[in-house]
């Protein structure tokens, strides 16, 4: 339910392009915290979905089309031998078939899962209703997870590969490579070399700071390594899977610099903290044996300080920094303290 | 250095927190209130000798636990030398002395439970004191440590993949790879003839798991861990934290707590959040991350209130970490499992 809700509201918010908080009335009785509005330079890049249809189809490159509802993004590719769908987000799952039909008469023949998360692939049954018997392709880690889940919302892949795979159909050549920046079961770099389009879902939302917990990464070590891997591809359009528009190489560089700043900031604060002193002060209040309380008294101020710095340096360059900066500092702190 | 002028407890805490003593945070932080520790649980804690800074507890014939009050490691006499499991930096300087108190055998092998600094960052010191000992770890952990080149966590001399039976003298220890905690993998270590197991960073006896459900990077595997451990015939377990060995009863309580967190957050996700959503949309407009964040915060807060009310009298740390536990469970329930 809540996934649908969130999805719907993300979509509605972006699609309607409502007047944001800067236009809020002086007497705010919502009881909700204040956040900075989306900077105008970023808001102007948002691709508005048709409010009646609830989605937008945009030709990114010849034969390569983006579908977005403002909250989610997926791709499809025409090949002369049928259409390949790359992801099927449930937020517009029932509209994918008509979105494809707007631009081509080719039938849908194949669906690729970028990773196992519901919010990007559980529109698959809606597609299968209209196009039964199509191939579903996924990396083996994702396929193993979906076989174990046996979840009707995420049909088990009919074809799998391990590590990497080149999908050739008609005029299309799509290179896929396994990564680990986001989900436990693995993620895919999906690259169309002839079109210089790279799809790498839940790496970064161009123009915005990442979603909570650095886009929910389950492996910050590999997340940090992801930026160089992305930039090593010869691409000029990046599809990250979220929010209102695809990204450029510059967006990737900005996200990399933001993430490295979060990491270096929390590491500097952590390593520079006189931990014995902070803990001794806290022990006067909680006692030496309440170690969990001592830990919070130690870690909370580090994250607060990190968030203040990050918000002050980045709020003009990226949208929504103040919403999740502390969460990003939290993710980086766990890495800096326990793994690094 | 500075730590030596502090009282014993402060030195201990400084060590347990692996302090890098350089600068100090703004001292005048107002600290929140937390519930006092539960007397029944406090009673069970093993207190370290304040002069020595550690305690050695005989778990079973030939099997000992070492603790300084916050961390735990284990060593086993075999007739052919001591096998040490983990070397937390907080008391690594005392390990040789702790071993010598109980046995004349030399340390011949060190096993890494997982790669985190706080459990094995004393290994460099152990190796210096006992040059030439074997260091054993699973391949995923070894690979990460080869990449890190961290002198405090020397690269293992022997590795295995997935599972291994270690036989040294009278010791037979079965090791199985798990993924309940760190991305690179964790070891479930079982000594079947003594009914002793060691499984680090899953839960603690008498207390809730640490922040983020013991910082799990894989909630799907974390949830399975409790039944996997239950299936092993043991009566003493070394959980790696606090100072109390765990029993099957502690395992059952931990499972029940984690199950409750998971169910509670899933129930809350299924409720109607339309009113808050409408208020958030009104206030934030196209700032989609802001809208999502207040919804998530509200759900986490509600879950934390419920969990705190049900568990505060049974486990320590509930009011300190319940919101963090709810957050981790929410991410899993929403993105990996989804609405049912």
PDB file of N, CA and C in Angstrom, chain A residues 213-258:
ATOM      1  N   UNK A 213      19.586   7.253   3.299  1.00  0.00           N
ATOM      2  CA  UNK A 213      20.676   6.267   3.455  1.00  0.00           C
ATOM      3  C   UNK A 213      21.522   6.107   2.179  1.00  0.00           C
ATOM      4  N   UNK A 214      21.769   7.208   1.492  1.00  0.00           N
ATOM      5  CA  UNK A 214      22.510   7.190   0.222  1.00  0.00           C
ATOM      6  C   UNK A 214      21.877   6.166  -0.739  1.00  0.00           C
ATOM      7  N   UNK A 215      20.652   6.509  -1.133  1.00  0.00           N
ATOM      8  CA  UNK A 215      19.869   5.635  -2.024  1.00  0.00           C
ATOM      9  C   UNK A 215      19.797   4.202  -1.495  1.00  0.00           C
ATOM     10  N   UNK A 216      19.661   4.068  -0.170  1.00  0.00           N
ATOM     11  CA  UNK A 216      19.461   2.763   0.481  1.00  0.00           C
ATOM     12  C   UNK A 216      20.580   1.779   0.170  1.00  0.00           C
ATOM     13  N   UNK A 217      21.776   2.282  -0.023  1.00  0.00           N
ATOM     14  CA  UNK A 217      22.841   1.330  -0.375  1.00  0.00           C
ATOM     15  C   UNK A 217      23.069   0.318   0.736  1.00  0.00           C
ATOM     16  N   UNK A 218      23.265  -0.937   0.366  1.00  0.00           N
ATOM     17  CA  UNK A 218      23.596  -1.961   1.349  1.00  0.00           C
ATOM     18  C   UNK A 218      25.100  -2.232   1.335  1.00  0.00           C
ATOM     19  N   UNK A 219      25.837  -1.487   0.514  1.00  0.00           N
ATOM     20  CA  UNK A 219      27.284  -1.692   0.448  1.00  0.00           C
ATOM     21  C   UNK A 219      27.955  -0.379   0.058  1.00  0.00           C
ATOM     22  N   UNK A 220      28.262   0.446   1.055  1.00  0.00           N
ATOM     23  CA  UNK A 220      28.804   1.779   0.775  1.00  0.00           C
ATOM     24  C   UNK A 220      30.193   1.703   0.140  1.00  0.00           C
ATOM     25  N   UNK A 221      30.930   0.652   0.461  1.00  0.00           N
ATOM     26  CA  UNK A 221      32.252   0.448  -0.140  1.00  0.00           C
ATOM     27  C   UNK A 221      32.124   0.356  -1.667  1.00  0.00           C
ATOM     28  N   UNK A 222      31.203  -0.466  -2.125  1.00  0.00           N
ATOM     29  CA  UNK A 222      31.000  -0.607  -3.568  1.00  0.00           C
ATOM     30  C   UNK A 222      30.275   0.598  -4.152  1.00  0.00           C
ATOM     31  N   UNK A 223      29.443   1.253  -3.344  1.00  0.00           N
ATOM     32  CA  UNK A 223      28.778   2.469  -3.830  1.00  0.00           C
ATOM     33  C   UNK A 223      29.829   3.526  -4.188  1.00  0.00           C
ATOM     34  N   UNK A 224      30.823   3.707  -3.319  1.00  0.00           N
ATOM     35  CA  UNK A 224      31.874   4.696  -3.592  1.00  0.00           C
ATOM     36  C   UNK A 224      32.648   4.348  -4.866  1.00  0.00           C
ATOM     37  N   UNK A 225      32.872   3.049  -5.072  1.00  0.00           N
ATOM     38  CA  UNK A 225      33.628   2.616  -6.251  1.00  0.00           C
ATOM     39  C   UNK A 225      32.814   2.765  -7.539  1.00  0.00           C
ATOM     40  N   UNK A 226      31.491   2.889  -7.383  1.00  0.00           N
ATOM     41  CA  UNK A 226      30.594   2.947  -8.539  1.00  0.00           C
ATOM     42  C   UNK A 226      30.846   4.163  -9.432  1.00  0.00           C
ATOM     43  N   UNK A 227      31.182   5.325  -8.825  1.00  0.00           N
ATOM     44  CA  UNK A 227      31.280   6.552  -9.632  1.00  0.00           C
ATOM     45  C   UNK A 227      32.324   6.420 -10.742  1.00  0.00           C
ATOM     46  N   UNK A 228      33.501   5.882 -10.394  1.00  0.00           N
ATOM     47  CA  UNK A 228      34.534   5.736 -11.421  1.00  0.00           C
ATOM     48  C   UNK A 228      34.112   4.733 -12.488  1.00  0.00           C
ATOM     49  N   UNK A 229      33.396   3.702 -12.060  1.00  0.00           N
ATOM     50  CA  UNK A 229      32.938   2.710 -13.040  1.00  0.00           C
ATOM     51  C   UNK A 229      31.931   3.332 -13.999  1.00  0.00           C
ATOM     52  N   UNK A 230      31.012   4.146 -13.463  1.00  0.00           N
ATOM     53  CA  UNK A 230      30.035   4.828 -14.322  1.00  0.00           C
ATOM     54  C   UNK A 230      30.765   5.756 -15.291  1.00  0.00           C
ATOM     55  N   UNK A 231      31.684   6.558 -14.760  1.00  0.00           N
ATOM     56  CA  UNK A 231      32.353   7.562 -15.593  1.00  0.00           C
ATOM     57  C   UNK A 231      33.287   6.929 -16.629  1.00  0.00           C
ATOM     58  N   UNK A 232      33.672   5.658 -16.411  1.00  0.00           N
ATOM     59  CA  UNK A 232      34.511   4.973 -17.401  1.00  0.00           C
ATOM     60  C   UNK A 232      33.720   4.617 -18.663  1.00  0.00           C
ATOM     61  N   UNK A 233      32.389   4.594 -18.567  1.00  0.00           N
ATOM     62  CA  UNK A 233      31.575   4.362 -19.767  1.00  0.00           C
ATOM     63  C   UNK A 233      31.550   5.626 -20.621  1.00  0.00           C
ATOM     64  N   UNK A 234      31.542   5.449 -21.943  1.00  0.00           N
ATOM     65  CA  UNK A 234      31.392   6.583 -22.849  1.00  0.00           C
ATOM     66  C   UNK A 234      29.896   6.848 -23.031  1.00  0.00           C
ATOM     67  N   UNK A 235      29.338   7.711 -22.176  1.00  0.00           N
ATOM     68  CA  UNK A 235      27.896   7.992 -22.245  1.00  0.00           C
ATOM     69  C   UNK A 235      27.663   9.497 -22.165  1.00  0.00           C
ATOM     70  N   UNK A 236      26.512   9.925 -22.647  1.00  0.00           N
ATOM     71  CA  UNK A 236      26.113  11.305 -22.381  1.00  0.00           C
ATOM     72  C   UNK A 236      24.732  11.405 -21.741  1.00  0.00           C
ATOM     73  N   UNK A 237      24.024  10.273 -21.638  1.00  0.00           N
ATOM     74  CA  UNK A 237      22.757  10.267 -20.902  1.00  0.00           C
ATOM     75  C   UNK A 237      22.809   9.150 -19.860  1.00  0.00           C
ATOM     76  N   UNK A 238      22.526   9.508 -18.601  1.00  0.00           N
ATOM     77  CA  UNK A 238      22.442   8.514 -17.529  1.00  0.00           C
ATOM     78  C   UNK A 238      20.997   8.429 -17.053  1.00  0.00           C
ATOM     79  N   UNK A 239      20.475   7.211 -16.996  1.00  0.00           N
ATOM     80  CA  UNK A 239      19.146   7.003 -16.429  1.00  0.00           C
ATOM     81  C   UNK A 239      19.333   6.360 -15.057  1.00  0.00           C
ATOM     82  N   UNK A 240      18.982   7.130 -14.019  1.00  0.00           N
ATOM     83  CA  UNK A 240      19.216   6.672 -12.641  1.00  0.00           C
ATOM     84  C   UNK A 240      17.983   6.042 -12.014  1.00  0.00           C
ATOM     85  N   UNK A 241      16.832   6.184 -12.694  1.00  0.00           N
ATOM     86  CA  UNK A 241      15.634   5.492 -12.207  1.00  0.00           C
ATOM     87  C   UNK A 241      14.688   6.329 -11.376  1.00  0.00           C
ATOM     88  N   UNK A 242      15.137   7.531 -10.932  1.00  0.00           N
ATOM     89  CA  UNK A 242      14.265   8.305 -10.043  1.00  0.00           C
ATOM     90  C   UNK A 242      14.183   9.773 -10.416  1.00  0.00           C
ATOM     91  N   UNK A 243      13.035  10.324 -10.039  1.00  0.00           N
ATOM     92  CA  UNK A 243      12.694  11.744 -10.158  1.00  0.00           C
ATOM     93  C   UNK A 243      12.612  12.183 -11.620  1.00  0.00           C
ATOM     94  N   UNK A 244      12.686  13.499 -11.813  1.00  0.00           N
ATOM     95  CA  UNK A 244      12.079  14.066 -13.011  1.00  0.00           C
ATOM     96  C   UNK A 244      12.839  14.107 -14.305  1.00  0.00           C
ATOM     97  N   UNK A 245      14.136  13.741 -14.316  1.00  0.00           N
ATOM     98  CA  UNK A 245      14.853  13.870 -15.589  1.00  0.00           C
ATOM     99  C   UNK A 245      16.095  12.996 -15.589  1.00  0.00           C
ATOM    100  N   UNK A 246      16.576  12.599 -16.798  1.00  0.00           N
ATOM    101  CA  UNK A 246      17.819  11.824 -16.854  1.00  0.00           C
ATOM    102  C   UNK A 246      19.012  12.745 -16.609  1.00  0.00           C
ATOM    103  N   UNK A 247      20.179  12.158 -16.366  1.00  0.00           N
ATOM    104  CA  UNK A 247      21.348  12.950 -16.003  1.00  0.00           C
ATOM    105  C   UNK A 247      22.401  13.011 -17.086  1.00  0.00           C
ATOM    106  N   UNK A 248      23.409  13.820 -16.816  1.00  0.00           N
ATOM    107  CA  UNK A 248      24.559  13.988 -17.707  1.00  0.00           C
ATOM    108  C   UNK A 248      25.809  13.510 -16.962  1.00  0.00           C
ATOM    109  N   UNK A 249      26.949  13.527 -17.656  1.00  0.00           N
ATOM    110  CA  UNK A 249      28.213  13.203 -16.968  1.00  0.00           C
ATOM    111  C   UNK A 249      28.449  14.171 -15.806  1.00  0.00           C
ATOM    112  N   UNK A 250      28.071  15.446 -16.040  1.00  0.00           N
ATOM    113  CA  UNK A 250      28.279  16.453 -14.995  1.00  0.00           C
ATOM    114  C   UNK A 250      27.477  16.110 -13.735  1.00  0.00           C
ATOM    115  N   UNK A 251      26.243  15.630 -13.919  1.00  0.00           N
ATOM    116  CA  UNK A 251      25.436  15.242 -12.752  1.00  0.00           C
ATOM    117  C   UNK A 251      26.123  14.131 -11.954  1.00  0.00           C
ATOM    118  N   UNK A 252      26.766  13.203 -12.669  1.00  0.00           N
ATOM    119  CA  UNK A 252      27.464  12.111 -11.977  1.00  0.00           C
ATOM    120  C   UNK A 252      28.645  12.668 -11.193  1.00  0.00           C
ATOM    121  N   UNK A 253      29.363  13.607 -11.806  1.00  0.00           N
ATOM    122  CA  UNK A 253      30.518  14.204 -11.114  1.00  0.00           C
ATOM    123  C   UNK A 253      30.076  14.975  -9.864  1.00  0.00           C
ATOM    124  N   UNK A 254      28.952  15.679  -9.978  1.00  0.00           N
ATOM    125  CA  UNK A 254      28.443  16.430  -8.822  1.00  0.00           C
ATOM    126  C   UNK A 254      28.052  15.455  -7.705  1.00  0.00           C
ATOM    127  N   UNK A 255      27.365  14.373  -8.064  1.00  0.00           N
ATOM    128  CA  UNK A 255      26.949  13.386  -7.058  1.00  0.00           C
ATOM    129  C   UNK A 255      28.172  12.727  -6.414  1.00  0.00           C
ATOM    130  N   UNK A 256      29.192  12.469  -7.227  1.00  0.00           N
ATOM    131  CA  UNK A 256      30.432  11.884  -6.686  1.00  0.00           C
ATOM    132  C   UNK A 256      31.072  12.844  -5.680  1.00  0.00           C
ATOM    133  N   UNK A 257      31.173  14.124  -6.075  1.00  0.00           N
ATOM    134  CA  UNK A 257      31.804  15.105  -5.188  1.00  0.00           C
ATOM    135  C   UNK A 257      30.994  15.276  -3.901  1.00  0.00           C
ATOM    136  N   UNK A 258      29.661  15.254  -4.034  1.00  0.00           N
ATOM    137  CA  UNK A 258      28.795  15.353  -2.851  1.00  0.00           C
ATOM    138  C   UNK A 258      29.060  14.172  -1.909  1.00  0.00           C
TER     139      UNK A 258
END
